[in-house]
Amino acid sequence: MAVNYIYPDYEVVRNNDKCINCRVCEKQCANDAHEYLADMDKMAADDAKCVNCHRCVALCLTRALKIVKSGNTYRENANWNDKSMNELYRQASSGGVLLSSMGNPEPYPVYFDKILINASQVTNPSIDPLREPMETRVTLGAKPQIVERDEKGRIKNNLPPQLKLSMPVMFSAMSYGSISYNAHESLARAAEELDILYNTGEGGLHEDFYRYGKNTIVQVASGRFGVHPGYLEAGAAIEIKMGQGAKPGIGGHLPGSKIVGDISRTRMIPEGSDAISPAPHHDIYSIEDLRQLVYSLKTVTGFQKPVIVKIAAVHNVAVIASGIARSGADVIALDGFRGGTGAAPARIRDNVGIPIEPALASVDKRLRDEGIRDRVSIVASGSIRSSADIVKAVALGADAVYIGTAALLALGCHLCRSCHTGKCNWGIATQIPELTKRLNPDIGYARLVNLLTAWEHEIKEMMGGMGINSIEALKGNRLMLRGIGLNEKELEVLGIKHAGE
Ligand code: SF4
Ligand code: SF4
């Protein structure tokens, strides 16, 4: 008999006094963890199949279920812990790369949690956002370096195309294919209602969503899936994806089993074929090459669409951003290593890249030092979890942020990190019809609107507390931040003082 070295991570605990054998849990679990034992007239569970998505817990009518972390433990030590031993056993069994989803879960410092926000007291009084105007609108895009006048002395309008947002937040790139039609519809409708933007990701734009074009960023990634002139024209901006925080330096892979029906048509590839995005763009090996693609996309859209270049936050990110700013791009999107994804090799996700906070601060500083900060806007992403993270990101130099995982949580995601299996019990990261219908876009869209309405109010309250009445006045305003428990070098990179200073 083969020995099973791997213990389940979670245990399904059922209170048999409360369980009424309604079998809802059995129907709801796409991983087949629950089973009705007819001969014993009772429910049972296979712990090994549970990914702790909480679907059954949330829908159990009598609250008979809970999922707990497995009590099983290896004889671990500080070097070989449960996780490293489990991963080794899995690879020794499978011979394969460890796959996972969502962002880096490792206990690296979360700098947002070590940064505190200022508040006015006696001088520079605070502002009451309910009674006084508070500007959360932002515009993204290159700003003119100089004021030009015509022969009559009138100011010439030489402003390149701008993206207007009602608040400094957008929904980050998530492709149709990696997430469901209903998830995309929820994002598109919420973006329209909130007057912000959502992002197609690299999967093309479903024909039903062309009507949300003015609230859409269309992405061009290395696989060029679904890219054609009509697609480029459809959005308010075009994003070139050079990299992604969750998997810097590698490409993407959507298995052929997910390339069905509308997804195959939208991506413009045959049904059943694997959608492989190469690690590099095969026509970009230098900033000059990038510049050519930026100008090709601008030319094809009549210089009416801002171009965003998205990169992963890596060691020399400030230098790379400086090159991008000179490439003609209008916006740089920086994605830190806690950013989510539908599928990534776990080793890459957990060990490659850097957090968004130092990346953002160093890019903003470098562009200011070089006198080119106004040439581009900066969008920060990679686990923005709350309105406080947004305020801190803006004060560290961001013009706006992208949210991905937070938006999915609003849609019902429970961070079970099994998007790569395609069996999302919450109807988000799946294309299985019985599962996708679990996400009602009417509810999904309303929950996204609720979340960002609440965040916008909180942003105004925090800005008011600082005596600041516009996002523009907060941008790069590091005096409003203090570090707590950070060393000298960390404070220097972030460009902030320590609490008490
Ligand atoms: S995978 Fe989800 S639905 Fe299935 S048993 Fe675990 S928590 Fe319940
Ligand atoms: S999207 Fe679905 S599969 Fe992915 S982490 Fe969230 S609940 Fe799990």
Coordinates of C-alpha atoms and ligand atoms in Angstrom, one line a residue:
M1 CA 0.0 0.0 0.0
A2 CA 1.3 3.5 -0.9
V3 CA 2.1 5.6 2.1
N4 CA 0.5 9.0 2.1
Y5 CA 3.0 11.4 3.5
I6 CA 0.7 14.5 3.3
Y7 CA -1.8 15.4 6.0
P8 CA -4.8 17.5 5.1
D9 CA -4.4 21.2 6.0
Y10 CA -7.9 21.5 7.4
E11 CA -10.5 19.4 9.2
V12 CA -14.2 19.6 8.5
V13 CA -15.9 19.6 11.9
R14 CA -19.6 18.7 11.9
N15 CA -21.9 19.1 14.9
N16 CA -24.1 16.0 14.5
D17 CA -26.6 17.4 17.0
K18 CA -27.2 20.3 14.6
C19 CA -26.8 18.6 11.2
I20 CA -30.2 17.7 9.7
N21 CA -28.8 15.8 6.7
C22 CA -30.1 18.4 4.3
R23 CA -27.1 17.7 2.0
V24 CA -26.7 21.4 1.1
C25 CA -22.9 21.1 1.9
E26 CA -22.7 18.1 -0.5
K27 CA -24.3 20.1 -3.3
Q28 CA -22.2 23.3 -2.7
C29 CA -18.8 21.7 -2.5
A30 CA -17.2 21.5 -6.0
N31 CA -14.3 19.6 -4.4
D32 CA -16.7 16.7 -3.3
A33 CA -15.5 16.9 0.2
H34 CA -19.0 16.1 1.7
E35 CA -20.8 12.8 1.2
Y36 CA -24.1 11.4 2.4
L37 CA -23.7 7.9 3.9
A38 CA -27.1 6.4 3.2
D39 CA -26.6 3.2 5.1
M40 CA -25.7 5.2 8.3
D41 CA -28.1 8.1 7.4
K42 CA -25.4 10.7 8.2
M43 CA -23.1 13.1 6.4
A44 CA -19.3 12.5 6.4
A45 CA -16.4 14.6 5.0
D46 CA -13.1 13.9 3.4
D47 CA -10.8 16.5 5.0
A48 CA -8.1 16.0 2.3
K49 CA -10.5 17.5 -0.3
C50 CA -11.3 20.7 1.7
V51 CA -9.6 23.9 0.6
N52 CA -11.3 26.0 3.3
C53 CA -13.4 28.1 1.0
H54 CA -16.1 28.4 3.6
R55 CA -18.9 27.9 1.0
C56 CA -20.5 25.1 3.0
V57 CA -20.1 26.9 6.3
A58 CA -21.8 30.0 5.0
L59 CA -24.7 28.0 3.5
C60 CA -25.3 25.5 6.3
L61 CA -28.8 26.2 7.5
T62 CA -28.2 25.0 11.0
R63 CA -24.7 26.3 11.4
A64 CA -23.5 22.7 12.0
L65 CA -20.2 23.1 10.2
K66 CA -16.9 24.7 10.9
I67 CA -13.5 24.3 9.3
V68 CA -10.4 24.2 11.5
K69 CA -6.8 24.1 10.9
S70 CA -5.6 20.5 11.1
G71 CA -4.2 19.5 14.5
N72 CA -1.8 17.2 12.8
T73 CA 1.8 18.3 13.0
Y74 CA 5.1 17.0 11.9
R75 CA 8.1 17.0 14.2
E76 CA 9.0 20.4 12.8
N77 CA 11.8 22.7 13.8
A78 CA 12.7 26.3 13.0
N79 CA 14.3 25.2 9.8
W80 CA 12.0 22.5 8.5
N81 CA 8.5 23.6 9.4
D82 CA 5.2 22.0 8.5
K83 CA 4.9 24.0 5.3
S84 CA 8.3 23.2 3.9
M85 CA 8.0 19.5 4.7
N86 CA 4.5 19.3 3.2
E87 CA 5.7 21.0 0.0
L88 CA 8.6 18.7 -0.3
Y89 CA 6.4 15.6 0.1
R90 CA 4.0 17.0 -2.6
Q91 CA 6.8 17.4 -5.1
A92 CA 8.3 14.0 -4.2
S93 CA 4.9 12.5 -5.1
S94 CA 4.1 14.5 -8.2
G95 CA 7.4 15.5 -9.7
G96 CA 5.8 18.8 -10.6
V97 CA 6.0 22.5 -10.0
L98 CA 3.9 23.6 -7.0
L99 CA 1.0 25.7 -8.3
S100 CA -1.0 28.2 -6.2
S101 CA -3.1 31.3 -6.5
M102 CA -3.7 34.8 -5.1
G103 CA -0.8 36.8 -3.6
N104 CA 2.3 36.1 -1.6
P105 CA 1.2 34.7 1.8
E106 CA 4.6 34.6 3.4
P107 CA 5.2 36.7 6.6
Y108 CA 7.4 39.4 5.0
P109 CA 6.9 42.9 6.5
V110 CA 3.7 44.6 5.5
Y111 CA 5.0 48.2 5.5
F112 CA 1.5 49.7 5.3
D113 CA 0.9 48.2 8.8
K114 CA 4.1 50.0 10.0
I115 CA 3.1 53.4 8.8
L116 CA 0.9 55.8 10.7
I117 CA -1.1 58.8 9.4
N118 CA -0.9 62.3 10.8
A119 CA -3.9 64.4 12.1
S120 CA -4.1 68.1 12.7
Q121 CA -4.6 69.4 16.2
V122 CA -4.2 73.1 16.9
T123 CA -2.7 74.7 13.9
N124 CA -3.7 73.9 10.3
P125 CA -7.1 72.8 11.5
S126 CA -8.8 69.6 10.4
I127 CA -11.6 69.7 7.8
D128 CA -15.1 68.3 8.3
P129 CA -15.7 66.3 5.1
L130 CA -19.5 66.4 5.6
R131 CA -19.6 70.2 5.6
E132 CA -16.7 71.3 3.5
P133 CA -15.7 70.4 0.0
M134 CA -13.2 67.5 -0.3
E135 CA -11.8 66.6 -3.7
T136 CA -11.2 62.9 -4.3
R137 CA -11.2 63.1 -8.1
V138 CA -7.9 62.4 -9.9
T139 CA -6.7 62.6 -13.5
L140 CA -4.1 60.1 -14.7
G141 CA -1.8 60.9 -17.6
A142 CA 1.2 62.9 -18.6
K143 CA 1.0 66.6 -17.6
P144 CA 2.7 69.3 -19.8
Q145 CA 6.2 70.2 -18.7
I146 CA 5.8 73.9 -19.7
V147 CA 2.9 76.3 -20.3
E148 CA 2.8 77.2 -24.0
R149 CA 1.1 80.3 -25.4
D150 CA -0.1 81.2 -28.9
E151 CA 0.8 84.4 -30.7
K152 CA -2.1 86.2 -28.9
G153 CA -0.7 85.1 -25.5
R154 CA -3.5 82.6 -24.9
I155 CA -2.5 79.4 -23.2
K156 CA -2.4 76.5 -25.6
N157 CA -4.1 73.4 -24.6
N158 CA -1.4 70.8 -25.0
L159 CA -2.7 68.4 -22.4
P160 CA -2.3 64.8 -23.6
P161 CA -5.3 62.5 -23.1
Q162 CA -6.2 62.0 -19.4
L163 CA -8.1 59.4 -17.5
K164 CA -10.6 60.9 -15.1
L165 CA -11.5 59.0 -11.9
S166 CA -14.0 60.0 -9.2
M167 CA -11.6 58.6 -6.6
P168 CA -8.0 57.3 -6.7
V169 CA -9.0 53.6 -7.2
M170 CA -9.4 51.3 -10.2
F171 CA -10.1 47.5 -10.5
S172 CA -6.9 45.7 -11.5
A173 CA -6.5 43.4 -14.5
M174 CA -8.4 40.2 -14.3
S175 CA -9.0 38.3 -17.5
Y176 CA -12.2 36.8 -18.8
G177 CA -11.2 33.2 -18.5
S178 CA -9.3 33.5 -15.2
I179 CA -12.6 35.0 -13.7
S180 CA -16.1 34.3 -14.8
Y181 CA -18.4 36.4 -17.0
N182 CA -20.5 37.3 -14.0
A183 CA -17.4 38.6 -12.1
H184 CA -16.5 40.7 -15.2
E185 CA -20.0 42.1 -15.4
S186 CA -20.0 43.0 -11.7
L187 CA -16.7 44.8 -12.1
A188 CA -17.7 46.6 -15.3
R189 CA -21.0 47.8 -13.9
A190 CA -19.5 48.9 -10.7
A191 CA -16.8 50.9 -12.6
E192 CA -19.5 52.6 -14.6
E193 CA -21.5 53.4 -11.5
L194 CA -18.5 54.7 -9.5
D195 CA -17.0 56.6 -12.5
I196 CA -13.8 54.7 -12.3
L197 CA -12.1 52.0 -14.5
Y198 CA -11.8 48.3 -14.6
N199 CA -9.3 46.3 -16.6
T200 CA -9.8 43.5 -19.1
G201 CA -6.6 41.7 -18.2
E202 CA -5.0 39.8 -21.0
G203 CA -8.1 37.8 -22.1
G204 CA -9.7 40.3 -24.6
L205 CA -13.0 42.0 -24.2
H206 CA -16.2 40.1 -24.4
E207 CA -18.6 41.7 -26.9
D208 CA -21.2 42.2 -24.3
F209 CA -18.9 44.6 -22.4
Y210 CA -18.0 47.0 -25.2
R211 CA -20.8 49.2 -23.9
Y212 CA -18.7 49.8 -20.7
G213 CA -15.8 51.1 -22.9
K214 CA -15.4 54.5 -21.3
N215 CA -14.8 52.7 -18.0
T216 CA -12.5 50.0 -19.4
I217 CA -8.8 49.6 -19.7
V218 CA -7.9 47.1 -22.4
Q219 CA -4.7 45.2 -21.8
V220 CA -2.1 44.1 -24.3
A221 CA 0.0 41.3 -22.9
S222 CA 2.7 39.1 -24.3
G223 CA 0.2 36.6 -25.7
R224 CA -1.7 39.4 -27.5
F225 CA -5.0 37.4 -26.9
G226 CA -8.0 39.2 -28.2
V227 CA -6.1 42.2 -29.5
H228 CA -7.4 43.9 -32.6
P229 CA -8.0 47.5 -33.6
G230 CA -11.7 47.5 -32.4
Y231 CA -10.5 46.2 -29.0
L232 CA -7.9 48.9 -28.7
E233 CA -10.5 51.6 -29.7
A234 CA -13.1 50.2 -27.3
G235 CA -11.3 51.2 -24.0
A236 CA -10.6 54.5 -22.4
A237 CA -6.9 53.5 -22.1
I238 CA -4.5 50.7 -23.2
E239 CA -2.3 48.9 -20.7
I240 CA 0.8 47.1 -21.8
K241 CA 1.5 44.3 -19.3
M242 CA 5.3 43.8 -19.0
G243 CA 5.1 42.1 -15.7
Q244 CA 2.9 41.2 -12.7
G245 CA 3.7 41.3 -9.0
A246 CA 2.5 37.8 -8.3
K247 CA 4.8 36.2 -10.8
P248 CA 7.6 38.6 -11.9
G249 CA 9.7 37.3 -14.8
I250 CA 7.5 34.6 -16.0
G251 CA 4.5 34.3 -18.4
G252 CA 1.0 32.9 -17.9
H253 CA -0.8 29.8 -18.8
L254 CA -4.6 29.3 -19.0
P255 CA -5.2 25.6 -19.6
G256 CA -7.0 24.5 -22.7
S257 CA -9.8 23.0 -20.6
K258 CA -10.8 26.6 -19.8
I259 CA -10.6 27.9 -23.4
V260 CA -14.2 27.1 -24.3
G261 CA -17.1 28.9 -26.0
D262 CA -17.0 32.7 -25.5
I263 CA -13.6 32.6 -23.9
S264 CA -12.1 31.0 -27.0
R265 CA -13.9 33.6 -29.2
T266 CA -12.9 36.5 -27.0
R267 CA -9.2 35.5 -26.9
M268 CA -9.3 34.6 -30.6
I269 CA -7.7 31.2 -30.1
P270 CA -9.2 27.7 -30.9
E271 CA -11.3 25.9 -28.3
G272 CA -9.2 23.6 -26.1
S273 CA -5.8 25.2 -27.0
D274 CA -3.7 26.3 -24.1
A275 CA -3.4 30.1 -23.8
I276 CA 0.3 30.6 -23.1
S277 CA 1.6 34.1 -22.5
P278 CA 5.3 34.1 -23.0
A279 CA 7.5 35.5 -20.3
P280 CA 8.8 38.4 -22.5
H281 CA 7.1 40.3 -25.3
H282 CA 9.0 38.9 -28.2
D283 CA 9.3 42.3 -29.7
I284 CA 10.5 44.1 -26.6
Y285 CA 14.1 43.8 -25.5
S286 CA 14.8 47.5 -24.6
I287 CA 13.1 50.8 -23.7
E288 CA 13.4 51.7 -27.4
D289 CA 11.4 48.6 -28.3
L290 CA 8.8 49.5 -25.6
R291 CA 8.7 53.0 -27.0
Q292 CA 7.8 51.5 -30.4
L293 CA 4.9 49.5 -29.0
V294 CA 3.7 52.6 -27.0
Y295 CA 3.7 54.7 -30.2
S296 CA 2.2 51.9 -32.3
L297 CA -0.7 51.7 -29.9
K298 CA -1.1 55.4 -29.8
T299 CA -1.0 55.7 -33.6
V300 CA -3.6 53.0 -34.1
T301 CA -5.9 54.9 -31.7
G302 CA -5.2 58.4 -33.0
F303 CA -3.3 59.5 -30.0
Q304 CA -6.6 59.7 -28.1
K305 CA -5.9 56.9 -25.5
P306 CA -3.4 57.1 -22.6
V307 CA -1.0 54.1 -22.5
I308 CA -0.2 52.5 -19.2
V309 CA 2.8 50.2 -18.8
K310 CA 2.4 47.7 -16.0
I311 CA 5.5 46.2 -14.4
A312 CA 6.2 44.0 -11.4
A313 CA 8.0 45.5 -8.4
V314 CA 11.5 44.1 -8.6
H315 CA 14.9 45.1 -7.2
N316 CA 15.8 47.9 -9.7
V317 CA 12.3 49.1 -10.2
A318 CA 13.1 52.8 -10.0
V319 CA 15.6 52.6 -12.9
I320 CA 13.1 50.6 -15.0
A321 CA 10.3 53.2 -14.2
S322 CA 12.6 56.0 -15.3
G323 CA 13.0 54.3 -18.6
I324 CA 9.3 53.7 -19.0
A325 CA 8.6 57.4 -18.2
R326 CA 10.9 58.3 -21.1
S327 CA 9.2 55.7 -23.4
G328 CA 6.1 57.9 -24.0
A329 CA 3.9 55.9 -21.6
D330 CA 1.4 58.1 -19.8
V331 CA 1.0 55.9 -16.7
I332 CA 3.2 53.4 -14.9
A333 CA 1.4 50.7 -13.0
L334 CA 3.6 49.2 -10.2
D335 CA 2.5 45.8 -8.9
G336 CA 4.0 44.6 -5.6
F337 CA 4.6 40.9 -4.7
R338 CA 1.5 40.5 -2.7
G339 CA -0.7 41.1 -5.7
G340 CA -3.1 38.3 -6.6
T341 CA -3.3 36.0 -9.6
G342 CA -5.4 33.1 -10.8
A343 CA -2.4 30.8 -11.0
A344 CA 1.4 31.0 -10.3
P345 CA 4.2 28.7 -9.4
A346 CA 4.3 29.0 -5.6
R347 CA 8.1 29.3 -5.4
I348 CA 8.0 32.4 -7.8
R349 CA 5.0 33.9 -6.0
D350 CA 6.6 33.5 -2.6
N351 CA 10.2 34.4 -3.3
V352 CA 10.5 36.8 -6.3
G353 CA 9.8 40.6 -6.3
I354 CA 9.5 43.2 -3.6
P355 CA 6.6 44.8 -1.6
I356 CA 4.8 47.7 -3.2
E357 CA 5.6 50.2 -0.5
P358 CA 9.4 50.5 -1.0
A359 CA 8.9 50.1 -4.7
L360 CA 6.4 52.9 -4.9
A361 CA 8.5 55.3 -2.7
S362 CA 11.7 54.7 -4.6
V363 CA 10.0 55.1 -8.0
D364 CA 8.3 58.4 -7.0
K365 CA 11.6 59.7 -5.5
R366 CA 13.7 58.8 -8.6
L367 CA 11.2 60.4 -11.0
R368 CA 11.1 63.5 -8.9
D369 CA 15.0 63.6 -8.6
E370 CA 15.2 63.3 -12.4
G371 CA 12.6 66.1 -12.9
I372 CA 10.2 63.8 -14.9
R373 CA 7.6 63.0 -12.3
D374 CA 4.9 64.9 -14.2
R375 CA 5.6 63.0 -17.4
V376 CA 3.8 60.0 -15.9
S377 CA 1.2 59.0 -13.3
I378 CA 1.9 56.2 -11.0
V379 CA -0.7 53.5 -10.1
A380 CA 0.2 51.3 -7.2
S381 CA -1.1 47.8 -6.6
G382 CA -0.2 44.6 -4.8
S383 CA -2.5 44.1 -1.9
I384 CA -4.3 47.3 -1.2
R385 CA -6.6 46.1 1.6
S386 CA -8.4 49.2 2.9
S387 CA -8.9 52.9 2.5
A388 CA -6.0 53.5 4.9
D389 CA -3.7 51.6 2.5
I390 CA -4.9 53.9 -0.3
V391 CA -4.2 57.1 1.8
K392 CA -0.7 55.8 2.6
A393 CA 0.0 54.8 -1.0
V394 CA -1.0 58.2 -2.2
A395 CA 1.2 59.9 0.4
L396 CA 4.1 57.6 -0.7
G397 CA 3.7 59.0 -4.2
A398 CA 0.9 57.1 -6.0
D399 CA -1.7 59.0 -8.1
A400 CA -4.1 56.1 -7.7
V401 CA -4.2 52.4 -6.8
Y402 CA -5.5 49.2 -8.4
I403 CA -7.4 46.8 -6.3
G404 CA -7.9 43.1 -7.3
T405 CA -8.0 40.8 -4.3
A406 CA -10.1 43.3 -2.3
A407 CA -12.6 43.5 -5.2
L408 CA -12.8 39.7 -5.3
L409 CA -13.4 39.5 -1.6
A410 CA -16.3 41.9 -2.0
L411 CA -17.7 39.5 -4.6
G412 CA -17.5 36.7 -2.1
C413 CA -14.0 35.2 -2.4
H414 CA -12.8 33.6 0.8
L415 CA -9.1 33.5 -0.2
C416 CA -9.0 29.7 -0.4
R417 CA -6.1 30.1 -2.9
S418 CA -7.4 27.4 -5.3
C419 CA -8.4 29.6 -8.3
H420 CA -5.9 27.5 -10.4
T421 CA -8.1 24.5 -10.0
G422 CA -11.0 26.2 -11.8
K423 CA -13.4 25.0 -9.1
C424 CA -14.2 28.3 -7.3
N425 CA -17.1 27.5 -5.1
W426 CA -18.0 31.2 -5.0
G427 CA -18.5 31.4 -8.8
I428 CA -15.6 33.8 -9.4
A429 CA -12.4 32.0 -10.7
T430 CA -14.3 29.4 -12.6
Q431 CA -16.0 28.7 -15.9
I432 CA -18.2 25.8 -14.7
P433 CA -21.8 26.9 -15.4
E434 CA -23.2 25.4 -12.2
L435 CA -20.6 27.4 -10.2
T436 CA -20.6 30.7 -12.3
K437 CA -24.3 31.2 -11.7
R438 CA -23.6 31.4 -7.9
L439 CA -22.3 34.9 -8.4
N440 CA -25.3 37.2 -9.2
P441 CA -23.9 40.2 -11.0
D442 CA -26.7 42.4 -9.6
I443 CA -25.5 41.6 -6.1
G444 CA -21.8 41.5 -7.0
Y445 CA -21.9 45.0 -8.6
A446 CA -23.8 46.4 -5.6
R447 CA -21.3 45.0 -3.1
L448 CA -18.4 46.6 -5.1
V449 CA -20.2 49.9 -5.1
N450 CA -20.8 49.6 -1.4
L451 CA -17.2 48.8 -0.7
L452 CA -15.8 51.8 -2.6
T453 CA -18.5 54.2 -1.4
A454 CA -17.4 53.3 2.2
W455 CA -13.7 53.6 1.3
E456 CA -14.3 57.0 -0.3
H457 CA -15.9 58.3 2.8
E458 CA -13.1 57.0 4.9
I459 CA -10.5 58.6 2.6
K460 CA -12.3 61.9 3.0
E461 CA -12.3 61.5 6.8
M462 CA -8.6 60.8 6.9
M463 CA -7.7 63.6 4.6
G464 CA -9.9 65.9 6.6
G465 CA -8.2 64.9 9.8
M466 CA -4.9 65.8 8.2
G467 CA -6.2 69.2 7.1
I468 CA -5.9 68.2 3.5
N469 CA -8.8 68.7 1.1
S470 CA -7.7 67.1 -2.1
I471 CA -5.9 63.9 -3.3
E472 CA -3.5 66.1 -5.2
A473 CA -2.4 67.8 -2.0
L474 CA -1.9 64.4 -0.4
K475 CA 0.1 63.0 -3.3
G476 CA 3.7 62.3 -2.3
N477 CA 3.2 64.2 1.0
R478 CA 5.4 62.0 3.1
L479 CA 5.3 64.5 6.0
M480 CA 1.8 63.1 6.7
L481 CA 3.4 59.6 7.4
R482 CA 5.5 58.2 10.3
G483 CA 7.1 54.8 10.5
I484 CA 6.7 52.6 13.6
G485 CA 9.2 49.8 14.3
L486 CA 11.2 50.4 11.1
N487 CA 15.0 50.5 10.9
E488 CA 16.9 53.5 9.5
K489 CA 17.3 52.0 6.0
E490 CA 13.6 51.1 5.7
L491 CA 12.7 54.7 6.7
E492 CA 15.2 56.1 4.2
V493 CA 13.8 54.0 1.3
L494 CA 10.2 54.9 2.3
G495 CA 11.3 58.6 2.7
I496 CA 9.5 59.0 6.0
K497 CA 10.4 59.8 9.6
H498 CA 9.9 57.6 12.6
A499 CA 7.0 58.1 15.0
G500 CA 8.0 60.7 17.6
E501 CA 10.2 62.6 15.2
Ligands
SF4_1 S1 -13.9 23.0 0.1 FE1 -15.3 24.6 0.8 S2 -17.3 23.8 0.5 FE2 -15.9 22.1 0.4 S3 -15.8 21.3 2.5 FE3 -14.2 22.7 2.3 S4 -15.1 24.7 3.1 FE4 -16.8 23.3 2.6
SF4_2 S1 -11.5 33.4 -6.2 FE1 -12.6 31.6 -5.6 S2 -11.0 29.9 -5.8 FE2 -9.9 31.9 -5.9 S3 -9.3 32.3 -3.7 FE3 -11.3 33.3 -4.0 S4 -12.8 31.8 -3.3 FE4 -10.9 30.7 -3.7

